[in-house]
């Protein structure tokens, strides 16, 4: 059974625009390969963090709205943890 999810993550400020796009593509491809549907992609760009994360004061904010099966969420979390460029999700 599919449900709607909003996946938000923050990429390090040192990452170039190309690296941010690669991270976004990796997440969206994981969702689509699992049979999910991407309903929206909202890239806020580089914003100030409300508190420091790993000594970073800024980060690239990205939000993905998707309709996907709940079992894919664990796979997606594991994938986000493995990405060095992702500060928080």
PDB file of C-alpha atoms in Angstrom:
ATOM      1  CA  UNK A   1       0.000   0.000   0.000  1.00  0.00           C
ATOM      2  CA  UNK A   2       1.405   3.358  -0.966  1.00  0.00           C
ATOM      3  CA  UNK A   3       1.444   6.393   1.260  1.00  0.00           C
ATOM      4  CA  UNK A   4       2.510   9.985   0.791  1.00  0.00           C
ATOM      5  CA  UNK A   5       5.868  10.988   2.238  1.00  0.00           C
ATOM      6  CA  UNK A   6       7.867  14.190   2.370  1.00  0.00           C
ATOM      7  CA  UNK A   7      11.579  13.513   2.531  1.00  0.00           C
ATOM      8  CA  UNK A   8      13.659  16.475   3.628  1.00  0.00           C
ATOM      9  CA  UNK A   9      17.433  16.528   3.764  1.00  0.00           C
ATOM     10  CA  UNK A  10      20.273  19.010   4.089  1.00  0.00           C
ATOM     11  CA  UNK A  11      23.417  18.780   1.952  1.00  0.00           C
ATOM     12  CA  UNK A  12      26.758  20.244   3.105  1.00  0.00           C
ATOM     13  CA  UNK A  13      27.475  23.825   2.013  1.00  0.00           C
ATOM     14  CA  UNK A  14      30.790  22.747   0.433  1.00  0.00           C
ATOM     15  CA  UNK A  15      28.906  20.664  -2.131  1.00  0.00           C
ATOM     16  CA  UNK A  16      28.739  22.185  -5.592  1.00  0.00           C
ATOM     17  CA  UNK A  17      25.470  22.492  -7.494  1.00  0.00           C
ATOM     18  CA  UNK A  18      26.397  19.390  -9.498  1.00  0.00           C
ATOM     19  CA  UNK A  19      26.989  17.370  -6.332  1.00  0.00           C
ATOM     20  CA  UNK A  20      23.642  18.486  -4.913  1.00  0.00           C
ATOM     21  CA  UNK A  21      21.943  17.408  -8.157  1.00  0.00           C
ATOM     22  CA  UNK A  22      23.649  13.997  -7.925  1.00  0.00           C
ATOM     23  CA  UNK A  23      22.326  13.507  -4.392  1.00  0.00           C
ATOM     24  CA  UNK A  24      18.808  14.524  -5.483  1.00  0.00           C
ATOM     25  CA  UNK A  25      18.978  12.200  -8.498  1.00  0.00           C
ATOM     26  CA  UNK A  26      20.132   9.315  -6.304  1.00  0.00           C
ATOM     27  CA  UNK A  27      17.174   9.796  -3.941  1.00  0.00           C
ATOM     28  CA  UNK A  28      14.590  10.223  -6.698  1.00  0.00           C
ATOM     29  CA  UNK A  29      15.946   7.218  -8.625  1.00  0.00           C
ATOM     30  CA  UNK A  30      15.729   5.082  -5.465  1.00  0.00           C
ATOM     31  CA  UNK A  31      12.089   6.090  -5.074  1.00  0.00           C
ATOM     32  CA  UNK A  32      11.140   5.527  -8.721  1.00  0.00           C
ATOM     33  CA  UNK A  33      12.937   2.156  -8.916  1.00  0.00           C
ATOM     34  CA  UNK A  34      10.835   1.023  -5.955  1.00  0.00           C
ATOM     35  CA  UNK A  35       7.669   1.886  -7.868  1.00  0.00           C
ATOM     36  CA  UNK A  36       7.090   5.249  -6.227  1.00  0.00           C
ATOM     37  CA  UNK A  37       5.797   8.400  -7.853  1.00  0.00           C
ATOM     38  CA  UNK A  38       7.572  11.728  -7.326  1.00  0.00           C
ATOM     39  CA  UNK A  39       4.840  14.309  -6.735  1.00  0.00           C
ATOM     40  CA  UNK A  40       7.073  17.285  -6.119  1.00  0.00           C
ATOM     41  CA  UNK A  41      10.640  18.437  -5.715  1.00  0.00           C
ATOM     42  CA  UNK A  42      11.369  21.608  -3.780  1.00  0.00           C
ATOM     43  CA  UNK A  43      14.966  22.842  -3.649  1.00  0.00           C
ATOM     44  CA  UNK A  44      15.315  25.780  -1.275  1.00  0.00           C
ATOM     45  CA  UNK A  45      18.989  26.267  -2.010  1.00  0.00           C
ATOM     46  CA  UNK A  46      21.610  27.375   0.466  1.00  0.00           C
ATOM     47  CA  UNK A  47      20.111  28.634   3.744  1.00  0.00           C
ATOM     48  CA  UNK A  48      21.362  29.347   7.241  1.00  0.00           C
ATOM     49  CA  UNK A  49      20.868  26.494   9.724  1.00  0.00           C
ATOM     50  CA  UNK A  50      19.025  27.225  12.951  1.00  0.00           C
ATOM     51  CA  UNK A  51      21.888  25.567  14.861  1.00  0.00           C
ATOM     52  CA  UNK A  52      25.318  24.243  13.809  1.00  0.00           C
ATOM     53  CA  UNK A  53      25.451  20.708  12.441  1.00  0.00           C
ATOM     54  CA  UNK A  54      28.940  19.181  12.268  1.00  0.00           C
ATOM     55  CA  UNK A  55      30.362  22.731  12.579  1.00  0.00           C
ATOM     56  CA  UNK A  56      28.413  23.908   9.512  1.00  0.00           C
ATOM     57  CA  UNK A  57      26.301  27.044   9.737  1.00  0.00           C
ATOM     58  CA  UNK A  58      24.641  26.698   6.300  1.00  0.00           C
ATOM     59  CA  UNK A  59      23.302  23.919   4.092  1.00  0.00           C
ATOM     60  CA  UNK A  60      21.409  23.166   0.884  1.00  0.00           C
ATOM     61  CA  UNK A  61      17.808  22.315   1.761  1.00  0.00           C
ATOM     62  CA  UNK A  62      15.905  19.840  -0.458  1.00  0.00           C
ATOM     63  CA  UNK A  63      12.403  18.406  -0.012  1.00  0.00           C
ATOM     64  CA  UNK A  64      10.923  15.555  -2.081  1.00  0.00           C
ATOM     65  CA  UNK A  65       7.212  14.713  -1.988  1.00  0.00           C
ATOM     66  CA  UNK A  66       6.558  11.148  -3.092  1.00  0.00           C
ATOM     67  CA  UNK A  67       3.931   8.466  -3.037  1.00  0.00           C
ATOM     68  CA  UNK A  68       5.656   5.175  -2.293  1.00  0.00           C
ATOM     69  CA  UNK A  69       5.306   1.921  -0.383  1.00  0.00           C
ATOM     70  CA  UNK A  70       6.259   2.145   3.298  1.00  0.00           C
ATOM     71  CA  UNK A  71       8.907  -0.572   3.012  1.00  0.00           C
ATOM     72  CA  UNK A  72      11.036   1.685   0.848  1.00  0.00           C
ATOM     73  CA  UNK A  73      11.494   4.191   3.669  1.00  0.00           C
ATOM     74  CA  UNK A  74      14.040   1.985   5.465  1.00  0.00           C
ATOM     75  CA  UNK A  75      16.018   1.583   2.244  1.00  0.00           C
ATOM     76  CA  UNK A  76      15.923   5.314   1.666  1.00  0.00           C
ATOM     77  CA  UNK A  77      17.114   6.083   5.220  1.00  0.00           C
ATOM     78  CA  UNK A  78      19.987   3.642   4.834  1.00  0.00           C
ATOM     79  CA  UNK A  79      20.945   5.287   1.556  1.00  0.00           C
ATOM     80  CA  UNK A  80      20.862   8.775   3.082  1.00  0.00           C
ATOM     81  CA  UNK A  81      23.052   7.658   6.006  1.00  0.00           C
ATOM     82  CA  UNK A  82      25.682   6.381   3.560  1.00  0.00           C
ATOM     83  CA  UNK A  83      25.931   9.661   1.657  1.00  0.00           C
ATOM     84  CA  UNK A  84      28.796  11.766   2.974  1.00  0.00           C
ATOM     85  CA  UNK A  85      27.365  14.994   1.554  1.00  0.00           C
ATOM     86  CA  UNK A  86      24.099  14.718   3.536  1.00  0.00           C
ATOM     87  CA  UNK A  87      24.229  16.450   6.932  1.00  0.00           C
ATOM     88  CA  UNK A  88      20.753  15.645   8.196  1.00  0.00           C
ATOM     89  CA  UNK A  89      17.537  14.062   6.914  1.00  0.00           C
TER      90      UNK A  89
END
